[in-house]
mmCIF file of C-alpha atoms and ligand atoms in Angstrom:
data_model
loop_
_atom_site.group_PDB
_atom_site.id
_atom_site.type_symbol
_atom_site.label_atom_id
_atom_site.label_comp_id
_atom_site.label_asym_id
_atom_site.label_seq_id
_atom_site.Cartn_x
_atom_site.Cartn_y
_atom_site.Cartn_z
ATOM 1 C CA UNK M 1 117.752 86.378 -40.173
ATOM 2 C CA UNK M 2 119.423 83.305 -38.651
ATOM 3 C CA UNK M 3 119.707 83.187 -34.864
ATOM 4 C CA UNK M 4 123.307 84.032 -33.960
ATOM 5 C CA UNK M 5 122.951 83.809 -30.192
ATOM 6 C CA UNK M 6 125.504 81.683 -28.364
ATOM 7 C CA UNK M 7 125.256 77.921 -27.979
ATOM 8 C CA UNK M 8 126.234 75.574 -25.171
ATOM 9 C CA UNK M 9 126.644 71.889 -26.031
ATOM 10 C CA UNK M 10 126.070 69.635 -23.021
ATOM 11 C CA UNK M 11 127.787 66.294 -23.559
ATOM 12 C CA UNK M 12 126.185 63.823 -21.157
ATOM 13 C CA UNK M 13 122.873 65.580 -20.722
ATOM 14 C CA UNK M 14 120.675 64.070 -18.052
ATOM 15 C CA UNK M 15 118.168 65.319 -15.559
ATOM 16 C CA UNK M 16 120.904 66.321 -13.084
ATOM 17 C CA UNK M 17 123.698 68.734 -13.758
ATOM 18 C CA UNK M 18 123.169 68.815 -17.540
ATOM 19 C CA UNK M 19 119.625 70.108 -17.212
ATOM 20 C CA UNK M 20 120.679 72.688 -14.602
ATOM 21 C CA UNK M 21 123.580 73.944 -16.711
ATOM 22 C CA UNK M 22 121.288 74.150 -19.745
ATOM 23 C CA UNK M 23 118.775 76.279 -17.830
ATOM 24 C CA UNK M 24 121.440 78.518 -16.301
ATOM 25 C CA UNK M 25 123.103 79.247 -19.645
ATOM 26 C CA UNK M 26 119.714 79.714 -21.300
ATOM 27 C CA UNK M 27 119.062 82.502 -18.775
ATOM 28 C CA UNK M 28 122.131 84.200 -20.261
ATOM 29 C CA UNK M 29 120.629 83.908 -23.746
ATOM 30 C CA UNK M 30 122.283 80.678 -24.851
ATOM 31 C CA UNK M 31 120.697 78.052 -27.076
ATOM 32 C CA UNK M 32 121.268 74.484 -25.933
ATOM 33 C CA UNK M 33 122.470 71.266 -27.624
ATOM 34 C CA UNK M 34 121.955 68.148 -25.496
ATOM 35 C CA UNK M 35 123.945 64.962 -26.134
ATOM 36 C CA UNK M 36 123.375 61.500 -24.592
ATOM 37 C CA UNK M 37 122.630 57.945 -25.710
ATOM 38 C CA UNK M 38 118.960 57.526 -24.860
ATOM 39 C CA UNK M 39 116.714 59.364 -27.297
ATOM 40 C CA UNK M 40 113.518 59.058 -25.253
ATOM 41 C CA UNK M 41 115.097 60.735 -22.214
ATOM 42 C CA UNK M 42 116.726 63.419 -24.330
ATOM 43 C CA UNK M 43 113.452 64.142 -26.127
ATOM 44 C CA UNK M 44 111.666 64.481 -22.784
ATOM 45 C CA UNK M 45 114.301 66.953 -21.585
ATOM 46 C CA UNK M 46 114.094 68.964 -24.809
ATOM 47 C CA UNK M 47 110.315 69.097 -24.452
ATOM 48 C CA UNK M 48 110.655 70.386 -20.895
ATOM 49 C CA UNK M 49 113.203 73.054 -21.828
ATOM 50 C CA UNK M 50 111.276 74.081 -24.936
ATOM 51 C CA UNK M 51 108.193 74.490 -22.742
ATOM 52 C CA UNK M 52 110.260 76.927 -20.648
ATOM 53 C CA UNK M 53 111.018 78.982 -23.768
ATOM 54 C CA UNK M 54 114.527 77.603 -24.315
ATOM 55 C CA UNK M 55 115.786 76.796 -27.813
ATOM 56 C CA UNK M 56 117.061 73.240 -27.222
ATOM 57 C CA UNK M 57 117.709 70.210 -29.426
ATOM 58 C CA UNK M 58 118.708 66.583 -28.801
ATOM 59 C CA UNK M 59 121.588 64.699 -30.388
ATOM 60 C CA UNK M 60 122.001 61.000 -29.659
ATOM 61 C CA UNK M 61 125.564 59.701 -29.448
ATOM 62 C CA UNK M 62 127.675 57.267 -27.484
ATOM 63 C CA UNK M 63 130.544 59.379 -26.175
ATOM 64 C CA UNK M 64 132.716 56.347 -25.562
ATOM 65 C CA UNK M 65 133.367 56.414 -29.339
ATOM 66 C CA UNK M 66 135.790 59.275 -30.008
ATOM 67 C CA UNK M 67 135.935 58.537 -33.752
ATOM 68 C CA UNK M 68 132.296 59.638 -34.044
ATOM 69 C CA UNK M 69 132.925 63.098 -32.553
ATOM 70 C CA UNK M 70 133.632 65.057 -35.776
ATOM 71 C CA UNK M 71 130.344 63.890 -37.340
ATOM 72 C CA UNK M 72 128.465 64.715 -34.125
ATOM 73 C CA UNK M 73 129.932 68.237 -33.985
ATOM 74 C CA UNK M 74 128.982 68.735 -37.644
ATOM 75 C CA UNK M 75 125.369 67.788 -36.897
ATOM 76 C CA UNK M 76 125.221 70.174 -33.926
ATOM 77 C CA UNK M 77 126.706 72.994 -36.016
ATOM 78 C CA UNK M 78 124.235 72.136 -38.786
ATOM 79 C CA UNK M 79 121.354 72.769 -36.358
ATOM 80 C CA UNK M 80 122.724 75.743 -34.419
ATOM 81 C CA UNK M 81 125.422 77.241 -36.639
ATOM 82 C CA UNK M 82 127.960 77.513 -33.821
ATOM 83 C CA UNK M 83 129.210 76.084 -30.529
ATOM 84 C CA UNK M 84 130.504 78.516 -27.906
ATOM 85 C CA UNK M 85 130.693 76.491 -24.718
ATOM 86 C CA UNK M 86 131.250 72.797 -24.108
ATOM 87 C CA UNK M 87 130.098 71.106 -20.918
ATOM 88 C CA UNK M 88 131.465 67.552 -20.743
ATOM 89 C CA UNK M 89 130.033 65.312 -18.017
ATOM 90 C CA UNK M 90 128.680 62.000 -19.368
ATOM 91 C CA UNK M 91 128.916 60.337 -15.984
ATOM 92 C CA UNK M 92 125.753 59.228 -14.335
ATOM 93 C CA UNK M 93 125.090 57.951 -10.848
ATOM 94 C CA UNK M 94 125.227 54.303 -11.874
ATOM 95 C CA UNK M 95 128.816 54.557 -13.049
ATOM 96 C CA UNK M 96 131.481 53.857 -10.468
ATOM 97 C CA UNK M 97 135.010 55.151 -10.168
ATOM 98 C CA UNK M 98 138.075 53.424 -8.860
ATOM 99 C CA UNK M 99 139.780 55.495 -6.196
ATOM 100 C CA UNK M 100 143.181 56.780 -7.295
ATOM 101 C CA UNK M 101 144.970 54.280 -5.065
ATOM 102 C CA UNK M 102 143.252 51.393 -6.883
ATOM 103 C CA UNK M 103 143.632 52.629 -10.429
ATOM 104 C CA UNK M 104 145.243 50.089 -12.739
ATOM 105 C CA UNK M 105 145.996 49.924 -16.454
ATOM 106 C CA UNK M 106 142.917 47.842 -17.279
ATOM 107 C CA UNK M 107 140.567 50.395 -15.672
ATOM 108 C CA UNK M 108 142.417 53.259 -17.302
ATOM 109 C CA UNK M 109 142.131 51.597 -20.713
ATOM 110 C CA UNK M 110 138.404 50.951 -20.243
ATOM 111 C CA UNK M 111 137.587 54.506 -19.115
ATOM 112 C CA UNK M 112 139.933 56.414 -21.416
ATOM 113 C CA UNK M 113 137.669 56.675 -24.498
ATOM 114 C CA UNK M 114 134.779 58.267 -22.562
ATOM 115 C CA UNK M 115 136.759 60.329 -20.083
ATOM 116 C CA UNK M 116 139.880 61.302 -21.999
ATOM 117 C CA UNK M 117 139.888 60.633 -25.752
ATOM 118 C CA UNK M 118 136.399 61.907 -26.551
ATOM 119 C CA UNK M 119 136.738 65.213 -24.633
ATOM 120 C CA UNK M 120 140.046 65.789 -26.417
ATOM 121 C CA UNK M 121 138.297 65.233 -29.761
ATOM 122 C CA UNK M 122 135.355 67.451 -28.781
ATOM 123 C CA UNK M 123 137.598 70.379 -27.872
ATOM 124 C CA UNK M 124 139.761 69.796 -30.952
ATOM 125 C CA UNK M 125 136.656 69.957 -33.161
ATOM 126 C CA UNK M 126 135.535 73.210 -31.522
ATOM 127 C CA UNK M 127 138.913 74.960 -31.458
ATOM 128 C CA UNK M 128 139.080 76.314 -35.038
ATOM 129 C CA UNK M 129 135.764 78.115 -34.505
ATOM 130 C CA UNK M 130 136.909 79.503 -31.143
ATOM 131 C CA UNK M 131 140.275 80.619 -32.513
ATOM 132 C CA UNK M 132 138.489 82.332 -35.391
ATOM 133 C CA UNK M 133 136.180 84.242 -33.027
ATOM 134 C CA UNK M 134 138.753 84.656 -30.263
ATOM 135 C CA UNK M 135 136.205 83.263 -27.814
ATOM 136 C CA UNK M 136 135.171 79.876 -26.494
ATOM 137 C CA UNK M 137 135.137 77.781 -23.333
ATOM 138 C CA UNK M 138 135.128 74.198 -22.199
ATOM 139 C CA UNK M 139 134.310 72.935 -18.725
ATOM 140 C CA UNK M 140 134.022 69.619 -16.941
ATOM 141 C CA UNK M 141 131.883 69.285 -13.838
ATOM 142 C CA UNK M 142 133.562 68.801 -10.519
ATOM 143 C CA UNK M 143 132.701 65.581 -8.774
ATOM 144 C CA UNK M 144 129.449 65.387 -6.896
ATOM 145 C CA UNK M 145 130.022 66.189 -3.213
ATOM 146 C CA UNK M 146 130.750 63.045 -1.243
ATOM 147 C CA UNK M 147 131.825 60.997 -4.271
ATOM 148 C CA UNK M 148 135.437 60.001 -4.881
ATOM 149 C CA UNK M 149 137.696 61.935 -7.179
ATOM 150 C CA UNK M 150 137.889 60.570 -10.688
ATOM 151 C CA UNK M 151 140.737 58.164 -10.726
ATOM 152 C CA UNK M 152 141.399 58.645 -14.425
ATOM 153 C CA UNK M 153 142.718 62.160 -14.068
ATOM 154 C CA UNK M 154 143.555 62.058 -10.391
ATOM 155 C CA UNK M 155 147.137 60.844 -10.894
ATOM 156 C CA UNK M 156 147.716 63.876 -13.079
ATOM 157 C CA UNK M 157 146.220 66.354 -10.650
ATOM 158 C CA UNK M 158 147.154 64.969 -7.286
ATOM 159 C CA UNK M 159 149.799 62.744 -5.814
ATOM 160 C CA UNK M 160 147.885 62.196 -2.591
ATOM 161 C CA UNK M 161 145.704 59.097 -2.142
ATOM 162 C CA UNK M 162 141.932 59.514 -2.109
ATOM 163 C CA UNK M 163 140.395 60.612 1.149
ATOM 164 C CA UNK M 164 136.756 61.074 1.995
ATOM 165 C CA UNK M 165 135.275 64.535 1.671
ATOM 166 C CA UNK M 166 134.699 66.459 4.880
ATOM 167 C CA UNK M 167 131.025 66.465 5.913
ATOM 168 C CA UNK M 168 128.853 68.948 4.051
ATOM 169 C CA UNK M 169 127.671 70.553 7.291
ATOM 170 C CA UNK M 170 130.848 72.608 7.532
ATOM 171 C CA UNK M 171 130.260 74.234 4.168
ATOM 172 C CA UNK M 172 127.919 77.192 3.869
ATOM 173 C CA UNK M 173 125.604 77.603 0.953
ATOM 174 C CA UNK M 174 126.154 81.122 -0.300
ATOM 175 C CA UNK M 175 124.742 83.190 -3.113
ATOM 176 C CA UNK M 176 125.615 81.685 -6.518
ATOM 177 C CA UNK M 177 128.569 83.317 -8.174
ATOM 178 C CA UNK M 178 127.970 85.266 -11.377
ATOM 179 C CA UNK M 179 128.173 82.959 -14.369
ATOM 180 C CA UNK M 180 131.238 83.259 -16.572
ATOM 181 C CA UNK M 181 129.833 82.601 -20.005
ATOM 182 C CA UNK M 182 133.107 83.218 -21.746
ATOM 183 C CA UNK M 183 135.576 81.503 -19.506
ATOM 184 C CA UNK M 184 138.631 81.865 -21.617
ATOM 185 C CA UNK M 185 139.510 84.030 -24.554
ATOM 186 C CA UNK M 186 141.869 82.484 -27.032
ATOM 187 C CA UNK M 187 144.073 85.249 -28.408
ATOM 188 C CA UNK M 188 144.584 85.402 -32.127
ATOM 189 C CA UNK M 189 148.155 84.561 -33.066
ATOM 190 C CA UNK M 190 150.066 87.790 -33.604
ATOM 191 C CA UNK M 191 151.731 88.371 -36.947
ATOM 192 C CA UNK M 192 155.462 87.716 -36.917
ATOM 193 C CA UNK M 193 157.440 90.937 -36.647
ATOM 194 C CA UNK M 194 159.359 91.876 -39.757
HETATM 195 N N1 NAP V 1 123.853 66.457 -10.280
HETATM 196 C C1 NAP V 1 124.627 67.189 -9.497
HETATM 197 O O1 NAP V 1 124.166 67.916 -8.613
HETATM 198 C C2 NAP V 1 126.142 67.228 -9.690
HETATM 199 C C3 NAP V 1 126.893 68.107 -8.926
HETATM 200 C C4 NAP V 1 128.292 68.166 -9.138
HETATM 201 C C5 NAP V 1 128.881 67.336 -10.076
HETATM 202 N N2 NAP V 1 128.110 66.456 -10.800
HETATM 203 C C6 NAP V 1 128.821 65.616 -11.756
HETATM 204 O O2 NAP V 1 128.316 65.889 -13.065
HETATM 205 C C7 NAP V 1 128.352 64.703 -13.850
HETATM 206 C C8 NAP V 1 126.956 64.426 -14.406
HETATM 207 O O3 NAP V 1 126.063 64.233 -13.311
HETATM 208 P P1 NAP V 1 124.493 64.348 -13.506
HETATM 209 O O4 NAP V 1 123.844 64.413 -12.196
HETATM 210 O O5 NAP V 1 124.166 65.440 -14.497
HETATM 211 O O6 NAP V 1 124.150 62.937 -14.152
HETATM 212 P P2 NAP V 1 122.944 62.582 -15.106
HETATM 213 O O7 NAP V 1 121.767 63.446 -14.884
HETATM 214 O O8 NAP V 1 122.730 61.099 -14.979
HETATM 215 O O9 NAP V 1 123.513 62.914 -16.557
HETATM 216 C C9 NAP V 1 124.579 62.245 -17.113
HETATM 217 C C10 NAP V 1 124.135 61.767 -18.486
HETATM 218 O O10 NAP V 1 125.292 61.268 -19.170
HETATM 219 C C11 NAP V 1 124.806 60.413 -20.154
HETATM 220 N N3 NAP V 1 125.838 59.469 -20.521
HETATM 221 C C12 NAP V 1 126.428 58.529 -19.742
HETATM 222 N N4 NAP V 1 127.293 57.807 -20.464
HETATM 223 C C13 NAP V 1 127.243 58.310 -21.739
HETATM 224 C C14 NAP V 1 127.883 57.964 -22.945
HETATM 225 N N5 NAP V 1 128.755 56.934 -23.036
HETATM 226 N N6 NAP V 1 127.610 58.680 -24.051
HETATM 227 C C15 NAP V 1 126.709 59.700 -24.000
HETATM 228 N N7 NAP V 1 126.081 60.067 -22.883
HETATM 229 C C16 NAP V 1 126.333 59.365 -21.763
HETATM 230 C C17 NAP V 1 123.593 59.689 -19.534
HETATM 231 O O11 NAP V 1 122.548 59.544 -20.484
HETATM 232 P P3 NAP V 1 122.452 58.187 -21.350
HETATM 233 O O12 NAP V 1 122.601 57.061 -20.372
HETATM 234 O O13 NAP V 1 121.122 58.265 -21.996
HETATM 235 O O14 NAP V 1 123.575 58.235 -22.337
HETATM 236 C C18 NAP V 1 123.144 60.627 -18.414
HETATM 237 O O15 NAP V 1 121.834 61.095 -18.628
HETATM 238 C C19 NAP V 1 128.863 63.599 -12.922
HETATM 239 O O16 NAP V 1 130.248 63.474 -13.135
HETATM 240 C C20 NAP V 1 128.558 64.134 -11.547
HETATM 241 O O17 NAP V 1 129.417 63.576 -10.559
HETATM 242 C C21 NAP V 1 126.759 66.399 -10.635
#
């Protein structure tokens, strides 16, 4: 019988947050699709996760090319049969962000494929499956503590200029919250009343 357990697709899978999210969801019974550009690093991560008993597979793609998303989603579905959760965070430490106060059209144009167009295409490709099941979730990581807010979406979310984060010392580390593996249920459209 084919494995029908849930699947998380991590777009921008590295050794940081992507690997942690993969492990955390795997503890909830998820299988894991990992997407990034460098095959050697992805293969090493898959080997690690597989060694921990996790069903994981690598998919190489450059997420700054939104036109390639439908084919990528098809390949992931071909391997796993389904996608239940999308984690979108293809931003590594080397990449820099303009603070919201310095955002201009040239920067916005350069960053839009990776940070805006591709995630729209990824969610669009997943939606029919989620609507069919009435279940599915997409999440984007918050910024790393101490790093500036992402300028690309900041104008949408906040009118205030960027300010530095307060020091970490004033924040307590508490017990992790329970994981919401189905963050949002998409209701089926109700039939029109006669
Ligand atoms: N690590 C943390 O503790 C933490 C905490 C909170 C928030 N975050 C946020 O989470 C995001 C990811 O951080 P991370 O620590 O997980 O970084 P990471 O380990 O470097 O993973 C990001 C991965 O994205 C991939 N990537 C970059 N550009 C790509 C592209 N055009 N197409 C496909 N893949 C691409 C990179 O692999 P390739 O270069 O091989 O493509 C990289 O391995 C960041 O926005 C970060 O601020 C991280």
